Every structure is written in C-alpha cells, then in structure tokens.
Amino acid sequence: MPSVFETSSTATPITFVTKSSWDAVRETLPPAQRQFAIASAFAAKPGGYLALPTPDGAIAQVLFGLEDDGIRMRDLFRPGALPGLLPAGTYRFANAPHDARLATLAFALGCYRFARYRKADSPDVRLVPPDGVDAVEISRIADAAMLARDLINTPSNDMGPAELAAAAQALATEFGASFACTIGEDLKTSFPLIHAVGMASDRAPRLIDIVWGNPAHPKVTLVGKGVCFDTGGLDLKPSSGMLIMKKDMGGAANVLALARMVMDAKLKVRLRVLIPAVENAVSSNAFRPLDIFTSRKGITVEIGNTDAEGRLVLADALALADEEKPDLLIDLGTLTGAARVALGPDLPPFYTNDETLAGDIARCAVKENDPLWRMPLWPAYDAWLDSKTATITNAPSGGFAGSIICALFLQRFVEQAKSWLHVDIYGWTPSARPARPEGGECQAARAIYTLLSERYA
C-alpha cells in the first residue's frame, strides 16, 4: 500500500474538537460556517464528523470530535476513522489531537483495506504529517502492521505452511537476510513436536529460520506460532471454534511484521526469526491423545489434548532458539482461549521473569496504544504439568489458569536465554473500531518494536 503521507500547501484542515472546546471553536468560525454547523446539529461527540463548506461549495475545513481531556477511556486511535469519512483529497491537522504521533499512525492504519479477493474502495486520502512527527517511522510501522493483517486475513487455502514460508522468504530477500527451511520428514529427528503436529496434513510442516544483522550485535530471537489452520486435530473443535482458525498463524504474522520493522530501521541487533509452520489436520496418521513424543530438548511430552498444539510447535522452536543463548528471546502465539476469557480480545497477556523487561514492555505498550497486561509465571502451578507416563503433559486435566499453564509449559524449554518474553495474542479484531478494521490484527509487535528501538537504536 502506498504511503498516505505527502507534502502540500493546499491541504484541507482538520480541526479536532471536544464537547468542552466546541463552544469556543464555534465562535472562531466564519458566520456562514458557524451557522452551517449549528444547522447540522454538530455537537462534537467523539467520532462526530462535519465538513464545512466554502461559499462556492468546496470543503473549507473538517470538524472531528474527540473525547475530552478528563475522560479516562480516550481512544487515541479515534482519528483512524477519518480515512473512511473524508472525501478524496489531501488533509492536515489544524490543531493537535490528544497524541499527534498516534493520531498520524491511526490515520495510516485506517486506510487499510483487504482487497485480495474482491474490489475494495481504498480511501483516496493523503495526510500532511504534523510538525515533529517522523513520517518515515510511522510508515515503517504502518506498513509492517498491514503485512500482518494481510497474512492473517488470507484464508488458509492460500496461506498454508508453504505460502507462509514464501512470505517469510520474500521478507528475508527484501532485507538481505539469510533464509532456511526444514521441511516434512526432515523435521522428524530434530523437531519431533513440530513434525507430530503437522504430519497429518498433506501440506508438509516446516521450520522457517531467518537470520539478519551483525553477528557481533546483541542476539534477539523472535519465535512465532505458525499454525496455518487448526481443526483441533482428533480433539476436534466445534464449527464455531474453527470458524476463524485461519488466524492461528497470527503469531507468525506478527513476528514477521516485527522483523520487518527491526530490519527496516536497521536496529543494532543480530536478529533471528523462527516460525514453526504447520496445519493441524485430521487424518489416519494424526497424532492422538496420550501419544508421547520426545521433544528437541529431550523432554518427553504426553499429549493431553491435540487442540493444545501451538505450545508443542513453539516448544521445539524455543529449544532451538535457546541453544545459542540469545540476549532476548520473544515468542508470540495465538494460544489460549483462557487468555481471551480473562482479558478479552484487545488485551493480550505477557509473561516474563525479567522485572526490568516487564516494566519496559508495559510502558511501551501504553506509549504505543498497543495494550498488554502482565500475568504471572506462577510457580505453584508448574506441578500441574506433571505426567504419570512422560516428563510433562501439554494439557493438564481441569480448566483452571489455562494461559498461565501454557506459559509454564513453554518456560520448560527456555533455560539459557538471558531474558524471555512470552505473549499470548489474539491476532484478530472482532468488531471494527477506528484504525482497527474487523479481521486480522497486529498485536504486541508495535510495543515490542518500541522496546527494541529504545535498547538497540
């Protein structure tokens, strides 16, 4: 998608107003525009929009309502609704919204349309970036977020393990990174859990491995869950639970988006990206409940539930990542319904035992309007993973603390990394909001990119 930003001296002004500021703003309007606003019953409600005319019928300026400063739940992405409201043209902010940088990013994200399978009316609007806002950086972030959205929104018949690998390879080629891929039966010895989850599909599983950057720089490794479709396996999901499982590779999509930001910004890291790409299918050779597999790390895993497959493929990838003792190891995955029950679709939980990292990522999440909430790696629950016939089970009986249990499972495969962060994302916006259309979503990547930018610029 082309950049929405341009430089123009004839841009139409957008004036942000709130209920408390509207009376004062109204009095500054020319008499004809003021009367038009009164006749239109414009009241500066959040999201309210009004185009004020010139005497010859052109647009003189646009009024757009925001929440008052004292409102606790302000939507800093509300200006992202503008691209869907504005007529074609070039615009500028006449005054400051609550956060000019986030409003600019929201405007860019609000221009996104998924148009692979049917014509979409992409907004023909441009924005002159406000003074002090880095349009190059905003474009970098927006382009990466749109990559994640496109990958997630693509249906599984066109986004299987091979297609996900091709997207990763294209990204690696664009930035001069190395690309390797272990496929099918070649996984069986070195990555048994990835092979077990993906072996029932006629679309071969694979482990994608991208490396970029100066080897002397700090090692940052990203691991993303790439389950391109999840039937639940033999523990079959109901149709309602299977409906949007094309998004189950959302962790991989967001890791690729994050990698794009990092490489495009040329951060001073040795970046590695690992994506186990599989389809959890049903067939005569599908892995079964109570099967036991020896993981790459040597930990034997009993299958308590075949629908808890994401943690299995991540476990082998994390074990590989951990072997080179990275300075920072991060994994993202659409993993548990328990996380959604606890925190809903918009607030992914994150887990780490690094207190400095926890504080930094929480701060960056607020700064970027990319919400995250810390949950505990509660040691007392670790014993719940015990199996009578293997080292651990992937899905203990009982329904308590599902997201924590998943995090504790993954923690078993991380021992040597200096710092580890696990994020249980949803990767999907159920109902459209400003700058966030219904469908695949970029979650956690922007917050993590800000953290990495602060540490490794």
XYZ file of C-alpha atoms in Angstrom:
457
model
C 0.000 0.000 0.000
C 1.474 3.395 -0.959
C 2.281 5.869 1.758
C -0.618 8.065 2.809
C 1.726 10.936 3.569
C 2.668 13.844 1.334
C 3.714 17.475 1.467
C 1.188 20.003 0.217
C 0.483 23.690 0.780
C -3.180 23.296 -0.167
C -4.204 20.603 2.311
C -7.675 20.866 3.819
C -7.510 21.459 7.589
C -8.966 19.003 10.092
C -9.920 20.696 13.350
C -10.224 18.445 16.396
C -12.884 19.482 18.897
C -14.283 18.156 22.136
C -17.558 18.881 23.867
C -15.813 21.277 26.231
C -13.903 23.102 23.473
C -16.688 23.228 20.906
C -18.303 26.488 22.036
C -15.004 28.345 21.798
C -14.104 26.792 18.446
C -17.545 27.540 17.032
C -17.158 31.236 17.792
C -13.956 31.379 15.707
C -15.702 30.088 12.592
C -16.781 32.438 9.809
C -20.503 33.267 10.198
C -21.691 31.051 7.319
C -19.699 28.048 8.570
C -20.842 28.624 12.138
C -24.472 28.688 11.032
C -23.949 25.547 8.932
C -22.528 23.728 11.963
C -25.473 24.834 14.120
C -27.982 23.803 11.445
C -26.233 20.428 11.156
C -26.581 19.925 14.944
C -22.873 19.169 15.243
C -22.172 18.610 18.935
C -18.506 17.490 18.935
C -19.341 13.993 20.124
C -16.385 11.588 19.934
C -16.224 10.443 16.329
C -18.554 13.184 15.155
C -17.664 14.470 11.670
C -18.699 17.559 9.753
C -17.293 19.054 6.543
C -17.786 22.819 6.477
C -18.316 24.367 3.035
C -16.798 27.393 1.358
C -19.179 29.823 -0.361
C -18.566 28.022 -3.669
C -19.346 24.585 -2.206
C -15.839 23.229 -1.682
C -14.679 21.934 1.716
C -13.260 24.728 3.838
C -12.330 22.522 6.783
C -13.353 19.367 8.586
C -14.504 19.167 12.201
C -13.877 15.915 14.061
C -14.908 15.119 17.620
C -12.613 13.650 20.266
C -13.067 12.765 23.920
C -12.424 15.487 26.461
C -9.074 15.503 28.232
C -10.645 14.409 31.502
C -12.254 11.297 30.013
C -10.422 8.255 31.331
C -11.057 5.996 28.354
C -9.902 8.168 25.480
C -9.399 6.352 22.191
C -6.081 7.694 20.925
C -6.728 5.912 17.628
C -10.064 7.661 17.029
C -8.617 9.773 14.169
C -8.183 6.449 12.375
C -11.872 6.722 11.457
C -11.175 9.737 9.245
C -9.994 7.918 6.090
C -13.380 6.214 5.891
C -15.217 9.540 6.245
C -13.205 12.028 4.222
C -13.734 12.740 0.527
C -10.715 12.198 -1.700
C -8.036 14.790 -1.130
C -5.093 15.893 0.970
C -5.557 16.951 4.579
C -3.625 18.296 7.548
C -4.256 18.586 11.260
C -5.188 22.200 12.013
C -4.685 21.697 15.726
C -3.232 18.998 17.939
C -5.222 15.853 18.747
C -4.543 14.146 22.072
C -1.408 12.481 20.661
C -0.262 13.746 17.260
C 2.034 10.780 16.573
C -0.575 8.135 17.413
C -3.235 10.068 15.512
C -0.969 10.086 12.452
C -0.353 6.358 12.789
C -4.083 5.781 13.248
C -4.812 7.731 10.065
C -2.386 5.482 8.167
C -3.792 2.292 9.705
C -7.323 3.498 8.950
C -6.515 3.432 5.237
C -6.063 -0.362 5.277
C -8.388 -2.478 3.153
C -8.043 -6.213 2.428
C -8.694 -6.420 -1.302
C -7.165 -9.710 -2.440
C -10.467 -11.376 -3.327
C -12.847 -8.545 -4.110
C -12.584 -4.915 -5.051
C -12.276 -2.670 -2.039
C -12.733 1.069 -2.138
C -9.441 2.158 -0.650
C -9.640 5.707 0.702
C -8.082 8.173 -1.735
C -6.846 10.443 1.016
C -3.434 11.800 1.962
C -2.178 13.465 5.106
C 0.469 16.127 5.556
C 2.321 14.865 8.644
C 2.210 17.215 11.642
C 5.391 19.022 12.559
C 7.629 16.883 14.742
C 6.123 13.583 13.610
C 8.521 11.213 11.836
C 6.503 10.130 8.801
C 9.185 7.626 7.751
C 8.940 5.854 11.112
C 5.134 5.946 11.048
C 5.123 4.474 7.535
C 7.540 1.750 8.670
C 5.218 0.729 11.489
C 2.024 1.004 9.434
C 3.430 -0.997 6.511
C 4.502 -3.773 8.880
C 1.119 -3.818 10.606
C -0.582 -4.112 7.236
C 1.684 -7.036 6.356
C 0.492 -8.828 9.491
C -3.136 -8.053 8.662
C -2.777 -9.306 5.086
C -1.160 -12.574 6.172
C -3.819 -13.279 8.808
C -6.743 -12.262 6.609
C -5.656 -14.553 3.778
C -7.692 -17.766 4.003
C -5.912 -21.000 4.762
C -6.334 -22.454 1.266
C -3.974 -19.690 0.122
C -1.921 -19.392 3.317
C -0.639 -22.841 4.207
C 2.830 -23.667 5.524
C 4.419 -23.307 2.069
C 2.802 -19.929 1.419
C 3.760 -18.660 4.874
C 7.332 -19.757 4.185
C 7.244 -17.944 0.839
C 6.108 -14.735 2.562
C 8.924 -15.089 5.089
C 11.451 -15.732 2.314
C 10.271 -12.656 0.411
C 10.795 -10.548 3.518
C 14.242 -12.035 4.086
C 15.224 -11.359 0.470
C 14.000 -7.764 0.666
C 16.342 -7.011 3.560
C 19.278 -9.222 2.638
C 18.702 -11.749 5.419
C 19.535 -15.445 5.181
C 16.656 -17.877 4.850
C 16.498 -21.583 5.608
C 13.598 -24.009 5.868
C 13.433 -27.555 7.250
C 10.517 -29.426 5.696
C 8.451 -32.569 6.230
C 10.237 -35.758 7.234
C 13.461 -33.810 7.785
C 11.791 -32.445 10.942
C 11.171 -35.835 12.486
C 14.511 -36.234 14.259
C 15.450 -32.663 15.126
C 11.987 -31.174 15.686
C 9.699 -34.058 16.677
C 6.895 -31.937 18.115
C 6.602 -29.771 15.017
C 6.555 -32.899 12.883
C 3.935 -34.584 15.078
C 1.514 -31.679 14.877
C 1.878 -31.212 11.133
C 2.242 -34.775 9.862
C -1.472 -35.420 9.272
C -1.751 -32.692 6.657
C -0.827 -33.214 3.026
C 0.764 -29.767 3.276
C 4.127 -30.559 4.838
C 5.107 -28.863 8.111
C 8.263 -26.803 8.178
C 10.521 -24.702 10.388
C 11.364 -21.300 8.924
C 14.678 -19.765 10.003
C 15.707 -16.186 9.118
C 18.934 -14.527 10.288
C 19.805 -10.847 9.797
C 22.258 -8.319 11.167
C 25.762 -8.053 12.525
C 26.771 -11.216 14.429
C 28.635 -9.012 16.930
C 25.446 -7.228 17.956
C 23.156 -8.450 20.770
C 21.190 -11.542 19.815
C 17.432 -11.011 19.630
C 15.367 -14.027 18.589
C 11.679 -13.952 17.671
C 9.563 -17.112 17.591
C 6.066 -17.060 16.107
C 3.370 -19.717 16.130
C 2.519 -20.548 12.522
C -0.447 -22.916 12.702
C -1.954 -22.071 9.334
C -5.217 -23.786 10.205
C -6.245 -25.524 13.390
C -9.014 -28.095 13.265
C -8.148 -29.086 16.821
C -6.839 -32.393 15.493
C -8.575 -35.516 16.795
C -9.852 -33.408 19.700
C -11.876 -31.673 17.023
C -13.067 -28.114 17.515
C -16.779 -27.358 17.073
C -17.620 -25.371 13.952
C -17.911 -22.153 15.956
C -14.417 -22.618 17.328
C -12.966 -23.489 13.934
C -14.512 -20.596 12.019
C -11.643 -18.099 12.210
C -8.792 -20.546 12.666
C -7.089 -19.078 9.614
C -5.823 -16.588 12.211
C -3.971 -19.280 14.166
C -0.774 -18.252 12.401
C -1.191 -14.771 13.873
C 1.927 -15.205 15.996
C 3.991 -15.836 12.872
C 2.376 -12.902 11.060
C 3.152 -10.553 13.918
C 6.707 -11.837 14.267
C 7.260 -11.134 10.559
C 5.757 -7.665 10.999
C 8.070 -7.024 13.949
C 11.060 -8.338 11.998
C 10.187 -6.003 9.143
C 10.213 -3.013 11.491
C 13.533 -4.062 13.027
C 15.296 -4.668 9.720
C 13.883 -1.582 8.024
C 15.028 0.561 10.969
C 18.453 -1.135 10.900
C 18.447 -1.700 14.640
C 21.767 -2.860 16.052
C 20.812 -6.463 16.728
C 21.641 -9.882 15.358
C 18.051 -10.851 14.599
C 16.827 -14.410 14.252
C 13.253 -15.343 13.345
C 11.952 -18.881 13.865
C 8.492 -19.909 12.684
C 7.141 -23.451 13.006
C 4.600 -23.543 10.161
C 2.074 -26.400 10.264
C -1.529 -27.334 9.652
C -3.197 -29.229 12.490
C -5.316 -31.574 10.377
C -7.324 -34.753 10.882
C -6.177 -37.929 9.117
C -5.386 -41.573 9.802
C -1.868 -40.594 10.841
C -2.830 -37.653 13.056
C -1.213 -37.547 16.470
C -3.516 -38.835 19.212
C -4.432 -38.095 22.815
C -1.956 -39.841 25.169
C 0.672 -40.221 22.464
C 4.138 -39.390 23.808
C 6.872 -37.614 21.858
C 10.428 -36.770 22.791
C 10.963 -33.066 22.096
C 14.079 -31.500 20.639
C 15.139 -30.607 24.178
C 14.798 -34.237 25.292
C 11.725 -33.582 27.414
C 9.077 -36.249 26.811
C 5.623 -34.783 26.249
C 2.347 -36.626 26.684
C -0.493 -35.331 24.547
C -3.335 -34.428 26.860
C -5.219 -32.666 24.078
C -4.426 -32.386 20.367
C -6.017 -28.935 20.316
C -3.191 -27.630 22.524
C -0.848 -27.894 19.535
C 0.511 -24.355 19.434
C 2.636 -24.818 22.524
C 4.052 -28.014 21.031
C 5.388 -26.407 17.870
C 6.646 -23.411 19.816
C 8.447 -25.702 22.269
C 10.749 -27.184 19.634
C 11.412 -23.762 18.101
C 12.125 -22.235 21.506
C 14.515 -25.068 22.309
C 16.457 -24.333 19.132
C 16.472 -20.597 19.849
C 17.612 -21.170 23.427
C 20.640 -23.198 22.339
C 22.531 -20.104 21.185
C 21.821 -18.217 24.430
C 20.168 -15.112 22.980
C 20.183 -11.854 24.894
C 16.439 -11.576 24.376
C 14.066 -14.355 23.314
C 10.479 -13.408 22.449
C 7.637 -15.662 21.351
C 4.197 -14.670 20.098
C 1.285 -17.012 19.547
C -2.491 -17.212 19.341
C -2.517 -19.785 22.079
C -5.323 -19.962 24.624
C -8.993 -19.212 24.902
C -8.281 -18.771 28.606
C -6.416 -15.539 27.822
C -9.459 -14.237 25.965
C -11.787 -15.183 28.827
C -9.540 -13.387 31.305
C -8.640 -10.273 29.305
C -10.737 -10.213 26.138
C -9.561 -9.867 22.526
C -7.851 -6.471 22.854
C -5.543 -7.041 25.829
C -3.023 -9.863 25.353
C -1.274 -11.164 28.470
C 2.502 -11.303 28.594
C 4.797 -13.360 30.796
C 8.381 -12.867 31.891
C 10.533 -13.290 34.989
C 12.679 -10.302 33.984
C 11.379 -7.418 36.082
C 13.163 -4.767 34.033
C 11.780 -6.214 30.814
C 8.281 -6.399 32.330
C 8.347 -2.740 33.294
C 9.757 -1.650 29.953
C 7.299 -3.590 27.814
C 4.326 -2.420 29.900
C 5.460 1.199 29.474
C 5.983 0.764 25.710
C 2.548 -0.832 25.362
C 0.928 2.273 26.875
C 3.097 4.610 24.821
C 2.162 2.870 21.562
C -1.517 2.267 22.331
C -0.705 -1.431 21.832
C -2.212 -2.851 25.035
C -0.534 -5.639 27.006
C -1.082 -6.897 30.559
C 1.363 -8.834 32.683
C 0.322 -12.232 34.031
C 2.354 -14.369 36.452
C 4.504 -17.403 35.756
C 3.020 -18.831 38.945
C 5.500 -21.462 40.231
C 2.957 -23.430 42.253
C 1.064 -24.341 39.065
C 4.133 -25.819 37.403
C 3.428 -29.174 39.053
C 0.120 -29.334 37.178
C 2.145 -30.164 34.054
C 3.388 -33.431 35.580
C 2.505 -36.602 33.681
C 2.397 -40.145 35.051
C 3.942 -41.571 31.880
C 6.115 -38.744 30.483
C 8.015 -35.739 31.778
C 5.102 -33.369 31.185
C 1.694 -33.168 29.549
C 0.728 -30.458 27.107
C -2.778 -30.099 28.550
C -3.449 -30.978 32.189
C -6.964 -32.006 33.148
C -9.127 -29.268 34.571
C -9.807 -25.867 33.114
C -8.051 -23.551 35.532
C -5.314 -20.999 34.633
C -5.069 -22.094 31.008
C -2.924 -19.212 29.774
C -0.555 -19.475 32.751
C -0.226 -23.228 32.264
C 0.679 -22.693 28.601
C 3.328 -20.154 29.587
C 4.750 -22.523 32.206
C 4.871 -25.284 29.594
C 6.889 -23.087 27.247
C 9.163 -21.976 30.079
C 10.368 -25.589 30.390
C 12.074 -25.164 27.007
C 13.884 -21.911 27.833
C 16.901 -22.177 30.135
C 19.855 -20.340 28.601
C 18.361 -17.151 27.142
C 19.312 -14.120 29.208
C 15.743 -12.827 29.064
C 12.490 -14.322 27.777
C 9.122 -12.759 26.927
C 6.011 -14.766 26.026
C 2.881 -13.059 24.652
C -0.462 -14.852 24.205
C -2.086 -12.730 21.470
C -5.479 -12.976 19.793
C -4.421 -11.512 16.438
C -7.959 -10.545 15.470
C -10.330 -7.594 15.813
C -13.872 -8.988 16.240
C -15.684 -5.675 15.607
C -14.306 -2.739 13.638
C -13.086 0.315 15.509
C -11.154 3.390 14.366
C -7.857 2.309 12.752
C -8.697 -1.322 13.544
C -10.906 -2.951 10.898
C -12.589 -6.253 11.605
C -10.208 -9.113 10.872
C -6.528 -9.873 11.319
C -4.649 -7.550 13.637
C -1.109 -6.603 14.529
C -0.843 -7.075 18.298
C 2.177 -6.642 20.584
C 4.567 -6.054 17.656
C 4.447 -2.263 17.880
C 5.085 -2.257 21.627
C 7.974 -4.705 21.278
C 9.457 -2.725 18.386
C 9.459 0.397 20.543
C 11.236 -1.532 23.292
C 13.853 -2.817 20.842
C 14.281 0.665 19.353
C 14.989 2.098 22.783
C 17.529 -0.587 23.577
C 19.252 -1.137 20.239
C 18.941 2.016 18.106
